[in-house]
mmCIF file of C-alpha atoms in Angstrom:
data_model
loop_
_atom_site.group_PDB
_atom_site.id
_atom_site.type_symbol
_atom_site.label_atom_id
_atom_site.label_comp_id
_atom_site.label_asym_id
_atom_site.label_seq_id
_atom_site.Cartn_x
_atom_site.Cartn_y
_atom_site.Cartn_z
ATOM 1 C CA LEU A 1 -50.016 -100.659 -94.615
ATOM 2 C CA PRO A 2 -51.850 -103.881 -95.631
ATOM 3 C CA VAL A 3 -55.536 -102.985 -95.792
ATOM 4 C CA ASN A 4 -56.410 -106.650 -95.640
ATOM 5 C CA ILE A 5 -54.958 -106.848 -92.133
ATOM 6 C CA ILE A 6 -56.676 -103.492 -90.965
ATOM 7 C CA GLU A 7 -59.963 -105.212 -92.220
ATOM 8 C CA ALA A 8 -59.207 -108.589 -90.417
ATOM 9 C CA MET A 9 -58.573 -106.485 -87.201
ATOM 10 C CA TYR A 10 -61.773 -104.653 -87.572
ATOM 11 C CA CYS A 11 -63.655 -107.801 -88.010
ATOM 12 C CA GLU A 12 -62.050 -108.651 -84.778
ATOM 13 C CA LEU A 13 -59.897 -111.666 -86.250
ATOM 14 C CA PRO A 14 -56.942 -112.669 -84.424
ATOM 15 C CA VAL A 15 -53.928 -112.059 -87.017
ATOM 16 C CA VAL A 16 -51.026 -114.370 -87.409
ATOM 17 C CA ALA A 17 -48.373 -112.608 -89.483
ATOM 18 C CA LYS A 18 -44.697 -112.697 -90.506
ATOM 19 C CA GLU A 19 -42.534 -110.160 -88.813
ATOM 20 C CA CYS A 20 -41.984 -107.590 -91.445
ATOM 21 C CA ARG A 21 -42.533 -103.784 -92.390
ATOM 22 C CA GLY A 22 -46.109 -103.238 -92.415
ATOM 23 C CA MET A 23 -47.375 -106.006 -90.378
ATOM 24 C CA SER A 24 -44.949 -104.536 -87.345
ATOM 25 C CA ASP A 25 -46.676 -101.340 -87.873
ATOM 26 C CA LEU A 26 -50.323 -102.691 -87.126
ATOM 27 C CA ILE A 27 -49.678 -106.110 -85.007
ATOM 28 C CA LYS A 28 -48.263 -105.682 -81.602
ATOM 29 C CA ASP A 29 -47.145 -109.219 -80.553
ATOM 30 C CA LYS A 30 -49.557 -110.969 -78.447
ATOM 31 C CA LYS A 31 -51.322 -107.712 -77.676
ATOM 32 C CA ASN A 32 -53.457 -107.607 -80.919
ATOM 33 C CA GLY A 33 -52.073 -110.739 -82.964
ATOM 34 C CA PHE A 34 -49.043 -112.811 -83.417
ATOM 35 C CA LEU A 35 -45.905 -111.691 -85.358
ATOM 36 C CA ILE A 36 -43.755 -114.712 -86.128
ATOM 37 C CA LYS A 37 -40.063 -114.250 -87.153
ATOM 38 C CA ARG A 38 -38.945 -115.053 -90.600
ATOM 39 C CA ASN A 39 -38.026 -118.813 -91.426
ATOM 40 C CA LEU A 40 -40.111 -120.063 -88.592
ATOM 41 C CA GLU A 41 -42.746 -121.865 -90.510
ATOM 42 C CA LYS A 42 -43.476 -124.407 -87.441
ATOM 43 C CA GLU A 43 -44.350 -121.455 -85.084
ATOM 44 C CA PHE A 44 -46.617 -120.003 -87.674
ATOM 45 C CA THR A 45 -48.571 -123.111 -88.126
ATOM 46 C CA ASP A 46 -48.487 -123.902 -84.625
ATOM 47 C CA THR A 47 -50.017 -120.346 -83.543
ATOM 48 C CA ILE A 48 -52.916 -120.777 -86.091
ATOM 49 C CA GLU A 49 -53.496 -124.488 -84.766
ATOM 50 C CA LYS A 50 -53.504 -123.498 -81.144
ATOM 51 C CA ILE A 51 -56.026 -120.304 -82.030
ATOM 52 C CA TYR A 52 -58.125 -122.938 -84.190
ATOM 53 C CA LEU A 53 -58.279 -125.616 -81.016
ATOM 54 C CA ASN A 54 -59.111 -122.661 -78.787
ATOM 55 C CA LYS A 55 -55.597 -123.125 -76.814
ATOM 56 C CA ILE A 56 -55.006 -119.447 -77.030
ATOM 57 C CA ASP A 57 -57.614 -116.938 -75.414
ATOM 58 C CA THR A 58 -58.407 -114.500 -78.021
ATOM 59 C CA VAL A 59 -61.034 -112.330 -76.464
ATOM 60 C CA LYS A 60 -58.446 -109.621 -75.463
ATOM 61 C CA ILE A 61 -56.768 -109.818 -78.792
ATOM 62 C CA LYS A 62 -59.987 -109.357 -80.811
ATOM 63 C CA ASN A 63 -61.099 -106.265 -78.518
ATOM 64 C CA GLU A 64 -57.614 -104.876 -79.130
ATOM 65 C CA ASN A 65 -57.956 -105.390 -82.825
ATOM 66 C CA LYS A 66 -61.413 -103.578 -83.060
ATOM 67 C CA LYS A 67 -60.144 -100.675 -80.953
ATOM 68 C CA ASP A 68 -56.928 -100.327 -82.766
ATOM 69 C CA SER A 69 -58.346 -100.650 -86.265
ATOM 70 C CA LYS A 70 -60.735 -97.790 -85.710
ATOM 71 C CA LYS A 71 -58.050 -95.221 -86.197
ATOM 72 C CA TYR A 72 -57.906 -96.354 -89.866
ATOM 73 C CA LEU A 73 -61.559 -95.831 -90.597
ATOM 74 C CA LEU A 74 -62.024 -93.226 -93.452
ATOM 75 C CA ASP A 75 -63.266 -90.288 -91.001
ATOM 76 C CA ASN A 76 -60.193 -90.641 -88.946
ATOM 77 C CA ILE A 77 -57.771 -90.744 -91.993
ATOM 78 C CA LEU A 78 -59.505 -87.681 -93.565
ATOM 79 C CA LYS A 79 -59.028 -85.751 -90.428
ATOM 80 C CA GLU A 80 -55.216 -86.664 -90.333
ATOM 81 C CA TYR A 81 -55.003 -85.667 -94.134
ATOM 82 C CA ILE A 82 -56.658 -82.394 -93.392
ATOM 83 C CA LYS A 83 -54.269 -81.774 -90.389
ATOM 84 C CA ILE A 84 -51.234 -82.347 -92.878
ATOM 85 C CA TYR A 85 -52.786 -80.206 -95.645
ATOM 86 C CA GLU A 86 -53.420 -77.267 -93.166
ATOM 87 C CA LYS A 87 -50.023 -77.676 -91.575
ATOM 88 C CA SER A 88 -48.131 -77.497 -95.017
ATOM 89 C CA ARG A 89 -50.070 -74.218 -96.103
ATOM 90 C CA ARG A 90 -48.508 -72.477 -93.194
#
């Protein structure tokens, strides 16, 4: 997963990303960011401009990002690794 996107989410930034593996795992379009289909550069730049000009309400998106990013904090990841390790030992 792209760590820079997780960091942006944790900082409550609205994320605009191309729709591809990794990004699609983290960003749910219009829920916690914006996924732009490939080869739609105009849509990509238009979305960034709308965010910059406050034409898109990003309060809900920022809150979702903070909440969603917490599952990737070190403590949570370690718990998952421990579960996997313990399961493999059985």
